[in-house]
Amino acid sequence: MSHTPTLERISQALEPIFPIELRFTDYTRPEAGRAPAAGSLYHLFVISRRFEGLPIIDRHRIVYEYLKPFIGHGIHNINMTLLAPSESRH
């Protein structure tokens, strides 16, 4: 498996949490609207029923577990917004 993070690969890695919505933004790319960052900077936005009732730290643990193949191998800095459906406008 390639460790280059793309929306497709991140979506596949996170399939087990059945995301209702998933957005993956690469801020290292100039077209993201920012100057290229030193290293790999990403933002992940996920809405999942799996997060319902869980504290933020547990949501992050779940996601990091599925992103392990990318951490340090393409993803060096990732910010995450992880919501349950009850916390979103869906």
PDB file of C-alpha atoms in Angstrom, residues 3-6 15 19 28-31 33 39 45-46 49-50 52 56 61 68 71 78-79 86-87:
ATOM      1  CA  HIS A   3       1.504   5.799   2.109  1.00  0.00           C
ATOM      2  CA  THR A   4       0.814   8.898   0.025  1.00  0.00           C
ATOM      3  CA  PRO A   5      -2.333  10.348   1.586  1.00  0.00           C
ATOM      4  CA  THR A   6      -5.122  11.077  -0.879  1.00  0.00           C
ATOM      5  CA  GLU A  15     -14.354   2.812   5.927  1.00  0.00           C
ATOM      6  CA  PRO A  19     -18.309   8.168   7.773  1.00  0.00           C
ATOM      7  CA  THR A  28       0.851  21.415   1.482  1.00  0.00           C
ATOM      8  CA  ARG A  29      -0.554  22.034  -1.998  1.00  0.00           C
ATOM      9  CA  PRO A  30      -0.703  25.641  -3.251  1.00  0.00           C
ATOM     10  CA  GLU A  31      -4.233  25.207  -4.656  1.00  0.00           C
ATOM     11  CA  GLY A  33      -5.343  28.472  -0.747  1.00  0.00           C
ATOM     12  CA  GLY A  39       6.278  19.045   5.726  1.00  0.00           C
ATOM     13  CA  PHE A  45     -13.218  16.453   8.772  1.00  0.00           C
ATOM     14  CA  VAL A  46     -15.363  13.420   9.618  1.00  0.00           C
ATOM     15  CA  ARG A  49     -22.232   7.701  14.114  1.00  0.00           C
ATOM     16  CA  ARG A  50     -19.318   5.861  15.690  1.00  0.00           C
ATOM     17  CA  GLU A  52     -21.782   9.496  19.192  1.00  0.00           C
ATOM     18  CA  ILE A  56     -12.888  13.941  21.613  1.00  0.00           C
ATOM     19  CA  ARG A  61      -7.660   7.463  19.082  1.00  0.00           C
ATOM     20  CA  LYS A  68      -1.377   4.410  11.278  1.00  0.00           C
ATOM     21  CA  ILE A  71       1.476   8.667  10.117  1.00  0.00           C
ATOM     22  CA  ILE A  78      -2.919  16.503  10.761  1.00  0.00           C
ATOM     23  CA  ASN A  79      -5.681  18.570  12.323  1.00  0.00           C
ATOM     24  CA  SER A  86     -25.973  15.079  16.626  1.00  0.00           C
ATOM     25  CA  GLU A  87     -23.214  17.715  16.639  1.00  0.00           C
TER      26      GLU A  87
END
